[in-house]
Amino acid sequence: MFRISRRNLLVSSAALAAGAGLGLGRAVAQSDATATLKLQTFGGDAELAGINSAIQRFNKAYPNVTVEVSIDPISTGWGDYVTKVLGQFTSGSAADVYGTAIETFQAFSARGLFLPLNDFVAANSGFSDFAPSLFEQGSYNGNINYIPIGWNNIMINYNRDLFDKAGVAYPARGWTWEQFRETAKALTVKDGSGNVSQFGYEVPNQNFFVLPWFFSNGTNILSADWTASNMLDPKVAETLQFLYDLIHVDGVSPIPGAEAMDNQFFAGQVAMINRGQWIVQNAKKNNLNMDIAVPPQKEKEATIIGFGAYAIAKSAANADLAKALVLELTSEETQREQGERGGGVPGRKSAASSEAFLAFPPSAFLYYETLPFTTPVPSPANFQEVEKIFIRHYTAMMSGQETIADGTKAADAELSESFTRLKQQLGG
Amino acid sequence: MTALRKPSDLRRTQARTGYLFVLPTSVLYLTFVLAPVILTVILSFAYYDPMLGSRWVGLENFQRFFTDRRSLEILWNTLRFTFFAVTFNVSIGLILALALNRAMPGWLLYFFRLAFFLPVIIAAAFVSIVWSYFFGDDLGVINYFLRVLGLPAVRWLTDASTAMTSIVIMDVWKNTGFFMIIFIAALQGVPKSIMEAAVMDGTPAWRQFFRITLPYISPVVFFCIVYASIGALQVYESIVILTQGGPGDATRSLSILIVEQGFGSFQIGYAAAISVVMTVIILVITAIQQALSRKWVQR
């Protein structure tokens, strides 16, 4: 297989980056490298369209390189994606470039699947457009394994029409749990038979959506280094009690079930829900008069971030070509296109500052403004197991099947067992 | 003693042809049935992770299953679901078949058969989504009408004491039509002459059923019970869509646990051990049903 020289690559990449950065015509130096690159990534139509455009631009510099794309919609969670990727590596059919998300980082890096990209990042000044914290969170044992693409931080998404109808003021920065509670009560509507026709809030049914409540109370379900359970922290129980009371005392939310309530939100049956930027496209399609607010605080303003990234397989036969492809996949042009199509906040600040991106919702600037105080979704190498344990006990506690005291204790015991097993697996 | 006669050329050719005919099926069976079964049994005695290192763990996976309160609760859920789903699917299927196995206008007969059979041919995933809207606590269709009638709402899917019942209700609605069709076919095989003789003798309807009809169709009833049991023990998608096994573990089945452990937690060996336990349970239940059937199934 043909290997391009580092010099050729640098010339081509520089031309490519210059072209992308200046938005000029495609007068880029062409490489005569001939190869096939396999890209395994995730997403939907918006992501695929952006990727295809990036590949077209990549092919202008590398006309003889074929990029085979396989995209996974992640319809059954990250656990299945990890299993799929591990299967590709064990069967010797690994792709060259992988798109993945923070939830999987440690599961892959602990197995040493991807190249360290510290030199690559240092050699490309264009990456300074990304928040440095994204590279820190994409590192494992000091090695940068992941180049960020886009991210999502959870915000309170609210229906402005329902606020107007109820005569309730829109949420302001620094609002508190108690103010949130009163707002949710004012936005809950019941008919004469006691049927709720409109909920003030949806107490979330997913790990990613519910964790900001813990963060804003200065706690987390795992220890700071993600190696142990923190379920016995009294603040965890306090947070769970607050959410339980929203459901069972105030009646402002249904009990979280298997289905998320996005459709009910779009239909005006729920006034506020915790979601990321991915919801914007559907809000537009449904002509929803929506805006976003920073989650309310108990101890501090806080929210959660999850992000996508590209990694290069250690087994990649053409690592330099793979790096050139990643450069294009993370270029400002690609990021702008993907940001405008929806699905997440572009990792590059320049792309997230574009007029098209900031046009909707009215407070879209908050996505980037809150980045300094977002906490990454706790993603240890046993993330899939941790998430399942937490959500199982969380839903049992929210439904009243388990008391909060028993549920936190049981979850703590199971999480501790899981971390013990993980340490054994990793040889710790 | 006579010497063994050498097979003729014709016999040899026929044998070769025979082997060639069964070869594709045998290869497919070995590759897609026998090999995975053997591999699963082997994996059940191992911790398997080709990248972090695999090792033999003996009976550790089985020990973990039988000493874990959670897995035993899930086993109990599965057996409970199987008992109620089989009982109601088969009995309601039989009652519907008896109701439709009588003289009525052809169009009405086909209408009823189609109405009861239609849920069988709709994908479980789709049906489950529709039922999740019916079962919703506050915005659900059933609770809306209960409240309009002044009755208290039921937490169909979010209360541990009612969630399994809700899943059984949906499962029976979805599958009983299948058993109805099987029973209708069986009922049409009961000799009319015997039934007419019983009517002429003035035998009450209930006695006709228990003394003539049921014994005649007992092999079919037995088949339906075994078939429904095997399906119910492997219940998966309807629970995943309706409750994801919750609240807590209230509706989690062994199949869900296998998928979660194998593909969510990468405990391939443990998942294989649960699969082996589940297979043994299915075999034991089928064997018990087979043994009991000697007392009531007409041979």
XYZ file of C-alpha atoms in Angstrom:
727
model
C 0.000 0.000 0.000
C 1.208 3.478 -0.858
C 2.469 5.587 2.041
C 2.648 9.295 1.520
C 5.567 11.205 2.831
C 5.193 13.530 5.783
C 6.311 16.453 3.614
C 3.629 15.779 0.973
C 1.066 15.480 3.658
C 2.033 18.771 5.260
C 1.962 20.589 1.931
C -1.430 19.164 1.068
C -2.853 19.705 4.533
C -1.623 23.269 4.661
C -3.190 24.016 1.310
C -6.370 22.301 2.389
C -6.528 24.167 5.665
C -5.772 27.472 3.970
C -8.491 26.873 1.426
C -10.978 25.880 4.107
C -10.042 28.761 6.366
C -10.242 31.444 3.703
C -13.246 29.965 1.999
C -11.472 30.275 -1.317
C -11.879 28.306 -4.463
C -10.378 24.848 -4.388
C -6.919 25.660 -5.718
C -5.278 23.084 -3.493
C -2.189 21.016 -4.084
C -3.102 17.515 -5.146
C -1.501 14.446 -3.670
C -0.932 11.364 -5.807
C -1.469 9.051 -2.834
C -3.645 6.068 -3.695
C -5.412 4.302 -0.876
C -8.723 3.421 0.690
C -9.642 4.819 4.097
C -12.434 3.400 6.197
C -14.397 5.822 8.363
C -16.694 4.422 11.036
C -18.733 7.086 12.721
C -22.120 7.927 14.229
C -24.998 10.300 13.599
C -27.957 10.933 11.361
C -28.655 12.655 8.064
C -27.196 16.004 9.187
C -23.894 14.448 10.229
C -23.689 12.283 7.105
C -24.302 15.250 4.814
C -21.529 17.196 6.549
C -19.173 14.216 6.354
C -19.857 13.705 2.647
C -19.108 17.369 1.951
C -15.872 17.071 3.949
C -14.877 13.985 1.968
C -15.509 15.822 -1.297
C -13.146 18.568 -0.155
C -10.632 15.967 1.050
C -10.774 14.277 -2.346
C -9.804 17.516 -4.078
C -6.445 17.255 -2.336
C -6.360 13.450 -2.428
C -8.210 12.461 -5.616
C -7.005 8.867 -5.519
C -8.019 8.162 -1.938
C -11.369 6.472 -1.537
C -13.130 7.034 1.766
C -15.637 4.348 2.731
C -18.107 5.681 5.294
C -20.127 3.593 7.709
C -22.456 5.561 9.956
C -24.266 4.233 13.024
C -27.387 6.059 14.278
C -26.686 4.933 17.886
C -30.318 3.963 18.174
C -29.649 1.479 20.989
C -27.105 3.408 23.034
C -23.336 3.659 23.183
C -22.938 0.174 24.629
C -23.842 -1.430 21.324
C -21.505 0.912 19.470
C -18.599 -0.033 21.738
C -19.380 -3.721 21.184
C -19.464 -3.151 17.437
C -16.139 -1.318 17.393
C -14.443 -3.891 19.630
C -15.770 -6.582 17.287
C -14.206 -4.777 14.314
C -10.823 -4.690 16.053
C -10.897 -8.305 17.222
C -11.946 -9.553 13.789
C -9.171 -7.583 12.070
C -11.599 -5.379 10.164
C -11.056 -2.150 12.066
C -11.685 1.141 10.314
C -8.904 3.741 10.020
C -10.808 6.655 11.514
C -13.469 6.416 14.197
C -16.088 8.936 15.173
C -17.291 8.384 18.706
C -18.428 10.166 21.876
C -17.088 10.824 25.339
C -19.185 8.001 26.817
C -16.941 5.530 25.009
C -13.532 7.197 25.349
C -12.217 5.237 28.289
C -13.693 1.938 27.085
C -11.606 2.306 23.894
C -8.521 3.973 25.332
C -8.191 1.444 28.164
C -7.827 -1.160 25.421
C -5.237 0.920 23.580
C -7.112 1.054 20.278
C -6.206 4.547 19.131
C -3.093 6.522 18.256
C -1.839 9.248 20.598
C -2.372 12.501 18.707
C -0.429 14.981 20.881
C 2.083 15.789 18.119
C -0.664 16.061 15.531
C -2.584 18.543 17.705
C 0.570 20.530 18.480
C 1.481 20.720 14.772
C -1.897 22.115 13.721
C -2.489 25.572 15.144
C -6.034 25.509 13.752
C -7.040 23.324 16.673
C -6.642 26.314 18.997
C -10.116 27.328 17.821
C -11.467 24.493 19.997
C -11.889 24.916 23.751
C -8.763 23.381 25.350
C -10.968 21.540 27.850
C -12.273 19.372 24.987
C -8.754 18.048 24.326
C -8.207 17.507 28.058
C -11.376 15.465 28.217
C -10.287 13.591 25.093
C -7.055 12.439 26.727
C -6.233 9.190 28.468
C -3.102 8.827 30.596
C -1.716 12.022 29.092
C -2.297 10.983 25.483
C -4.751 12.914 23.345
C -6.720 10.172 21.613
C -9.686 12.212 20.415
C -10.074 15.307 18.224
C -13.364 17.029 19.131
C -16.137 17.639 16.621
C -19.230 19.047 18.269
C -20.764 18.931 21.675
C -23.997 19.177 23.564
C -24.541 20.705 26.956
C -27.850 20.216 28.657
C -30.001 23.306 29.029
C -33.557 23.901 30.175
C -35.529 24.161 26.935
C -38.798 26.015 27.455
C -41.902 26.824 25.459
C -42.217 30.627 25.491
C -45.864 30.566 24.407
C -46.805 28.533 27.492
C -44.876 30.957 29.719
C -46.672 33.920 28.109
C -50.052 32.239 28.475
C -49.460 31.592 32.177
C -48.048 35.085 32.703
C -44.790 33.651 34.023
C -41.490 35.485 33.497
C -38.858 33.721 31.395
C -36.029 32.124 33.403
C -33.174 34.468 34.251
C -29.490 33.663 34.784
C -28.840 32.472 38.319
C -32.377 31.249 39.000
C -32.642 28.854 41.910
C -34.174 25.453 42.469
C -37.029 27.038 44.414
C -37.719 29.560 41.647
C -37.693 26.700 39.176
C -40.163 24.795 41.347
C -42.589 27.730 41.506
C -42.269 28.255 37.757
C -43.037 24.588 37.075
C -46.064 24.745 39.366
C -47.406 27.821 37.580
C -47.017 26.054 34.251
C -48.868 22.869 35.233
C -52.495 22.757 34.092
C -55.194 20.284 35.188
C -58.783 19.963 33.973
C -61.907 19.496 36.097
C -61.469 15.695 36.222
C -57.940 16.045 37.523
C -56.403 15.094 34.178
C -53.143 16.932 33.596
C -53.298 18.617 30.232
C -49.944 20.369 30.606
C -46.932 19.551 32.741
C -44.599 22.258 33.968
C -41.543 20.040 33.606
C -40.394 16.570 32.623
C -38.228 14.998 35.341
C -35.714 13.354 32.989
C -35.534 9.631 32.325
C -31.924 9.570 31.096
C -28.562 9.814 32.797
C -27.277 12.633 30.584
C -30.361 14.779 31.146
C -30.648 14.337 34.911
C -27.025 14.773 36.007
C -27.046 18.617 35.831
C -29.328 18.549 38.875
C -26.575 16.849 40.873
C -23.861 19.149 39.513
C -25.843 22.266 40.408
C -26.032 20.925 43.959
C -22.236 20.540 44.050
C -22.217 16.753 43.845
C -22.052 13.865 41.404
C -23.070 10.217 41.377
C -19.409 9.169 40.930
C -16.227 10.396 42.564
C -14.374 13.226 40.831
C -11.938 10.810 39.138
C -14.770 8.457 38.075
C -13.277 5.476 39.885
C -15.834 4.998 42.657
C -19.448 5.542 43.614
C -20.513 8.771 45.311
C -24.131 7.738 45.787
C -23.935 7.961 49.578
C -23.165 11.683 49.525
C -26.136 13.314 51.349
C -26.340 15.862 48.531
C -27.125 13.052 46.080
C -30.091 12.037 48.245
C -31.117 15.691 48.591
C -31.133 16.105 44.803
C -33.137 12.929 44.313
C -35.620 14.063 46.972
C -36.097 17.379 45.163
C -36.861 15.590 41.891
C -39.139 13.111 43.682
C -41.064 15.994 45.257
C -41.517 17.671 41.878
C -43.390 14.531 40.815
C -45.185 13.373 43.933
C -45.660 16.531 46.022
C -45.987 19.300 43.438
C -47.340 17.140 40.616
C -45.502 19.193 38.011
C -43.992 16.193 36.211
C -44.997 12.642 35.341
C -42.939 9.747 36.706
C -40.042 9.180 34.287
C -40.824 6.145 32.146
C -39.247 4.387 29.212
C -40.133 7.124 26.736
C -38.681 10.615 26.741
C -41.314 13.334 26.300
C -39.913 15.222 23.319
C -43.142 14.800 21.346
C -45.235 16.095 24.233
C -42.899 19.090 24.501
C -43.344 19.873 20.815
C -47.108 19.436 21.221
C -47.225 21.995 24.054
C -48.085 19.414 26.738
C -44.833 19.962 28.652
C -43.467 23.456 29.290
C -39.819 22.691 30.167
C -37.450 19.810 29.429
C -33.712 19.183 29.814
C -32.147 18.644 26.405
C -29.106 19.555 24.319
C -28.811 21.517 21.091
C -29.906 18.512 19.050
C -33.527 19.383 19.855
C -33.339 22.665 17.919
C -34.002 21.181 14.485
C -37.202 19.478 15.635
C -38.269 22.606 17.493
C -37.912 24.535 14.227
C -39.821 21.883 12.279
C -42.632 22.077 14.839
C -42.625 25.896 14.790
C -42.096 25.857 18.533
C -41.502 29.227 20.126
C -38.655 27.848 22.212
C -35.758 29.308 24.116
C -33.114 27.908 26.413
C -31.994 28.722 29.948
C -29.116 27.606 32.126
C -30.293 24.885 34.553
C -31.315 26.330 37.938
C -28.789 26.338 40.746
C -28.785 25.176 44.333
C -25.128 25.657 45.094
C -23.719 26.805 41.766
C -24.539 27.283 38.101
C -23.615 24.057 36.371
C -24.485 21.800 33.526
C -23.157 18.747 31.744
C -21.329 18.320 28.471
C -21.016 15.387 26.171
C -19.084 15.618 22.934
C -18.197 13.754 19.817
C -14.683 13.283 18.471
C -12.550 11.509 15.897
C -9.820 9.025 16.688
C -7.336 7.172 14.494
C -6.899 3.435 14.882
C -3.416 2.205 15.804
C -3.949 -0.425 13.125
C -4.505 2.202 10.398
C -2.207 1.394 7.474
C -2.196 5.025 6.317
C -2.101 6.976 9.550
C -0.912 10.154 7.819
C -3.754 10.047 5.327
C -6.146 9.344 8.188
C -4.850 12.471 9.946
C -5.415 14.502 6.788
C -8.964 13.206 6.652
C -9.521 14.122 10.310
C -8.228 17.631 9.548
C -10.938 18.036 6.937
C -13.616 16.390 9.072
C -12.877 18.897 11.848
C -12.324 21.918 9.581
C -14.272 25.111 10.133
C -16.185 24.553 6.900
C -17.380 21.128 8.031
C -18.166 22.425 11.498
C -20.182 25.347 10.133
C -22.185 23.056 7.887
C -22.899 20.579 10.659
C -23.736 23.347 13.150
C -26.233 24.880 10.769
C -27.815 21.524 10.023
C -28.193 20.812 13.752
C -27.238 17.941 15.973
C -24.838 19.717 18.303
C -22.814 22.804 19.048
C -19.794 23.033 16.708
C -16.545 22.392 18.555
C -14.884 25.363 16.858
C -15.821 28.647 18.463
C -15.731 30.383 15.082
C -18.389 27.991 13.755
C -20.493 28.320 16.923
C -20.409 32.120 16.541
C -21.889 32.133 13.045
C -25.106 34.059 12.484
C -26.916 30.986 11.241
C -26.051 29.055 14.381
C -27.025 31.878 16.744
C -30.309 32.612 14.960
C -32.355 30.117 16.972
C -33.155 29.742 19.821
C -32.876 33.393 20.879
C -30.426 32.537 23.688
C -28.303 30.171 21.564
C -25.225 32.086 22.728
C -25.686 30.364 26.105
C -24.471 27.076 24.647
C -20.951 28.443 24.336
C -21.183 30.906 27.204
C -21.813 28.101 29.712
C -18.894 25.989 28.488
C -16.516 27.108 31.278
C -18.729 25.657 33.991
C -19.899 22.498 32.287
C -18.813 19.160 33.698
C -18.213 16.245 31.334
C -20.583 13.327 31.572
C -18.866 10.871 33.950
C -17.590 8.246 31.524
C -15.399 5.608 33.143
C -14.408 2.525 31.128
C -17.459 0.744 32.582
C -19.755 3.645 31.606
C -22.435 1.429 30.089
C -22.761 -0.570 33.293
C -22.635 2.517 35.521
C -25.348 4.222 33.508
C -27.634 1.191 33.649
C -27.182 0.742 37.399
C -27.867 4.399 38.116
C -30.895 4.710 35.836
C -32.437 1.487 37.152
C -32.324 2.674 40.746
C -33.143 6.254 39.794
C -36.383 5.239 38.042
C -37.239 2.928 40.946
C -36.740 5.819 43.381
C -38.697 8.280 41.253
C -41.605 5.837 40.975
C -41.558 5.235 44.727
C -40.689 1.559 44.324
C -37.504 2.143 46.338
C -37.059 4.732 49.048
C -34.292 7.219 48.346
C -32.319 5.888 51.317
C -32.570 2.274 50.072
C -32.071 3.180 46.417
C -28.897 5.166 46.961
C -27.517 2.401 49.201
C -28.353 -0.336 46.669
C -26.954 1.691 43.766
C -23.803 2.383 45.738
C -23.295 -1.347 46.413
C -23.771 -2.260 42.747
C -21.566 0.556 41.483
C -18.837 -0.462 43.915
C -19.013 -4.066 42.656
C -18.808 -2.832 39.088
C -15.706 -0.737 39.803
C -14.075 -3.669 41.596
C -14.678 -5.829 38.520
C -13.311 -3.077 36.286
C -10.123 -2.850 38.310
C -9.669 -6.600 38.021
C -10.198 -6.429 34.250
C -7.713 -3.615 33.845
C -5.239 -5.457 36.023
C -5.407 -2.843 38.768
C -21.961 -66.968 8.362
C -22.571 -65.050 5.196
C -20.170 -62.510 3.855
C -21.432 -58.885 3.756
C -22.555 -58.077 0.303
C -20.856 -55.133 -1.309
C -23.400 -52.324 -2.042
C -24.244 -52.027 -5.671
C -23.122 -49.060 -7.729
C -26.694 -47.846 -7.848
C -26.996 -47.894 -4.043
C -23.690 -46.074 -3.684
C -24.782 -43.430 -6.166
C -28.118 -43.032 -4.350
C -26.336 -42.711 -0.999
C -23.956 -40.106 -2.415
C -26.860 -38.153 -3.858
C -28.650 -38.368 -0.526
C -25.656 -37.020 1.347
C -25.298 -34.207 -1.185
C -28.941 -33.267 -0.619
C -28.568 -33.050 3.160
C -25.142 -31.395 2.990
C -26.293 -27.746 2.632
C -28.778 -28.079 5.495
C -26.229 -29.861 7.667
C -23.603 -27.198 7.043
C -26.078 -24.422 7.818
C -27.240 -26.250 10.952
C -23.677 -26.796 12.152
C -22.658 -23.210 11.417
C -25.655 -21.302 12.679
C -27.125 -23.563 15.374
C -24.732 -26.130 16.764
C -21.523 -24.074 16.672
C -23.058 -21.032 18.454
C -24.593 -23.312 21.084
C -21.244 -25.023 21.761
C -19.453 -21.670 21.772
C -21.980 -20.243 24.245
C -21.457 -23.178 26.598
C -17.669 -22.761 26.371
C -17.902 -18.990 26.956
C -20.096 -19.524 30.014
C -17.032 -20.908 31.816
C -14.805 -17.973 30.857
C -14.193 -14.271 31.293
C -13.949 -13.149 27.677
C -12.319 -9.941 26.518
C -9.851 -10.508 23.699
C -8.209 -7.125 24.241
C -7.876 -7.030 28.003
C -7.258 -10.773 28.268
C -9.591 -13.763 28.538
C -9.358 -16.512 31.152
C -11.180 -19.583 32.416
C -13.262 -18.887 35.514
C -14.852 -22.299 36.051
C -18.312 -22.057 37.589
C -17.846 -18.449 38.717
C -20.384 -17.050 36.229
C -23.029 -19.557 37.306
C -22.234 -18.961 40.964
C -22.654 -15.225 40.401
C -26.058 -15.774 38.792
C -27.410 -18.010 41.544
C -26.087 -15.897 44.427
C -27.086 -12.494 43.041
C -30.391 -11.326 44.521
C -30.983 -9.247 41.442
C -30.601 -12.021 38.872
C -32.861 -14.290 40.934
C -35.490 -11.543 41.036
C -35.246 -11.272 37.251
C -35.584 -15.057 36.916
C -38.691 -14.877 39.103
C -40.081 -12.041 36.910
C -39.553 -14.194 33.821
C -41.290 -17.212 35.346
C -44.166 -15.030 36.603
C -44.607 -13.452 33.177
C -44.471 -16.880 31.521
C -47.140 -18.336 33.833
C -49.635 -15.518 33.310
C -48.900 -14.942 29.611
C -49.258 -18.647 28.772
C -52.377 -19.100 30.896
C -54.209 -16.126 29.415
C -52.948 -16.458 25.845
C -53.980 -20.105 25.580
C -57.230 -19.896 27.538
C -58.496 -16.714 25.878
C -57.401 -18.078 22.490
C -59.454 -21.206 23.165
C -62.493 -19.229 24.349
C -62.371 -17.038 21.233
C -62.023 -20.124 19.029
C -65.053 -21.746 20.665
C -67.008 -18.514 20.227
C -66.150 -18.335 16.528
C -66.560 -22.052 15.804
C -70.283 -21.781 15.278
C -72.720 -20.979 12.528
C -72.734 -17.304 11.621
C -72.745 -15.299 8.397
C -69.467 -15.810 6.531
C -68.534 -12.122 6.422
C -69.051 -11.794 10.180
C -66.941 -14.880 10.827
C -64.077 -13.541 8.710
C -64.426 -10.108 10.282
C -64.022 -11.516 13.799
C -61.174 -13.826 12.829
C -59.348 -10.983 11.147
C -60.015 -8.617 14.060
C -58.527 -11.011 16.599
C -55.676 -12.160 14.373
C -54.596 -8.712 13.192
C -52.479 -7.878 16.290
C -50.423 -11.041 15.637
C -49.124 -9.774 12.312
C -48.254 -6.277 13.527
C -44.647 -5.840 14.688
C -44.292 -6.040 18.466
C -42.162 -2.891 18.476
C -44.938 -0.866 16.859
C -47.643 -2.352 19.055
C -45.596 -1.582 22.164
C -45.233 2.072 21.214
C -49.002 2.383 20.738
C -49.653 0.677 24.082
C -47.200 2.967 25.826
C -49.536 5.843 24.866
C -52.511 3.881 26.216
C -50.715 3.119 29.473
C -49.351 6.630 30.135
C -49.904 7.798 33.716
C -51.165 11.290 33.122
C -51.422 11.777 29.386
C -52.405 8.139 28.677
C -55.655 7.152 26.989
C -56.826 4.571 29.559
C -56.304 6.827 32.560
C -58.055 9.669 30.783
C -61.238 7.613 30.533
C -60.850 6.253 34.066
C -60.727 9.816 35.389
C -63.665 10.903 33.221
C -65.643 8.036 34.800
C -64.595 9.251 38.235
C -62.311 6.288 38.838
C -58.767 6.603 40.194
C -55.971 6.538 37.629
C -53.684 3.512 37.548
C -49.899 3.800 37.234
C -49.781 1.133 34.569
C -46.077 1.187 33.787
C -44.502 3.161 36.603
C -45.705 1.153 39.592
C -43.827 -2.061 40.311
C -47.029 -3.806 41.377
C -48.897 -3.136 38.130
C -46.175 -2.899 35.487
C -45.916 -6.659 34.886
C -49.709 -6.942 34.632
C -49.686 -4.215 31.976
C -47.106 -6.110 29.965
C -49.111 -9.346 30.238
C -52.233 -7.478 29.060
C -50.387 -6.229 25.972
C -48.822 -9.618 25.310
C -52.211 -11.362 25.472
C -53.794 -8.753 23.201
C -50.932 -9.251 20.758
C -50.638 -13.041 20.735
C -53.897 -14.664 21.704
C -55.192 -14.397 18.135
C -52.478 -16.798 17.009
C -53.678 -19.468 19.427
C -57.267 -18.750 18.436
C -56.479 -19.637 14.808
C -54.713 -22.859 15.853
C -57.682 -23.835 18.047
C -60.220 -23.053 15.321
C -58.342 -25.465 13.025
C -58.301 -28.092 15.792
C -62.000 -27.647 16.597
C -62.910 -28.218 12.980
C -61.247 -31.626 13.274
C -63.601 -32.800 16.030
C -65.966 -35.352 14.350
C -69.370 -33.792 13.813
C -71.093 -37.156 14.185
C -69.990 -37.483 17.823
C -71.043 -33.935 18.652
C -74.435 -34.516 16.975
C -74.889 -37.731 18.967
C -74.111 -35.863 22.188
C -76.645 -33.160 21.303
C -79.280 -35.773 20.545
C -78.560 -37.415 23.905
C -79.168 -34.051 25.575
C -75.606 -33.709 26.903
C -75.118 -30.239 28.385
C -72.740 -27.939 26.478
C -70.146 -27.798 29.262
C -70.045 -31.619 29.391
C -69.693 -31.787 25.584
C -66.721 -29.496 25.891
C -64.931 -31.309 28.721
C -65.789 -34.863 27.655
C -65.567 -34.647 23.854
C -64.048 -31.439 22.528
C -61.199 -30.968 25.004
C -59.929 -34.573 24.817
C -60.004 -34.396 20.997
C -58.027 -31.174 20.823
C -55.759 -31.940 23.808
C -52.631 -32.555 21.647
C -53.147 -29.104 20.142
C -53.657 -27.553 23.581
C -50.421 -29.198 24.664
C -48.603 -27.831 21.623
C -49.952 -24.335 22.325
C -48.840 -24.451 25.973
C -45.305 -25.575 25.057
C -45.048 -23.077 22.205
C -46.370 -20.185 24.312
C -44.061 -21.111 27.212
C -40.925 -21.101 25.053
C -41.880 -17.726 23.564
C -42.782 -16.185 26.928
C -39.566 -17.306 28.584
C -37.680 -15.359 25.914
C -39.795 -12.179 26.109
C -37.726 -9.131 25.168
C -38.843 -6.352 22.831
C -42.268 -5.576 24.276
C -40.755 -5.061 27.745
C -37.833 -3.019 26.442
C -40.145 -0.644 24.624
C -42.791 -0.361 27.332
C -40.684 -0.160 30.493
C -37.030 -0.905 29.659
C -37.310 -3.496 32.431
C -38.348 -0.957 35.049
C -39.361 0.513 37.306
C -36.181 -0.773 38.909
C -36.103 -4.427 37.912
C -39.841 -4.988 38.223
C -40.328 -6.118 34.616
C -36.812 -7.095 33.577
C -36.627 -10.518 31.909
C -33.733 -12.917 31.507
C -33.395 -12.030 27.805
C -33.003 -8.354 28.676
C -30.431 -9.210 31.333
C -28.466 -11.281 28.796
C -28.359 -8.422 26.290
C -27.437 -5.869 28.958
C -24.656 -7.971 30.392
C -23.284 -9.157 27.044
C -23.549 -6.029 24.934
C -23.843 -3.253 27.517
C -21.396 -4.345 30.202
C -19.173 -6.574 28.012
C -19.596 -9.450 30.469
C -19.733 -11.917 27.580
C -18.993 -14.932 29.778
C -21.630 -14.016 32.329
C -24.197 -13.371 29.585
C -23.352 -16.786 28.088
C -23.863 -18.415 31.499
C -27.304 -16.781 31.838
C -28.141 -18.031 28.321
C -27.184 -21.560 29.345
C -29.312 -21.282 32.509
C -32.233 -20.002 30.451
C -31.898 -22.852 27.940
C -31.837 -25.407 30.756
C -34.925 -23.803 32.315
C -36.766 -23.993 28.983
C -35.758 -27.658 28.603
C -36.830 -28.506 32.161
C -40.192 -26.745 31.835
C -40.816 -28.459 28.495
C -39.855 -31.840 29.985
C -42.226 -31.316 32.929
C -45.028 -30.349 30.553
C -44.251 -33.434 28.441
C -44.347 -35.694 31.505
C -47.598 -34.186 32.800
C -49.164 -34.388 29.354
C -49.255 -38.193 29.603
C -52.047 -37.786 32.136
C -54.307 -35.553 30.083
C -53.338 -35.554 26.414
C -55.157 -38.093 24.242
C -52.598 -40.004 22.163
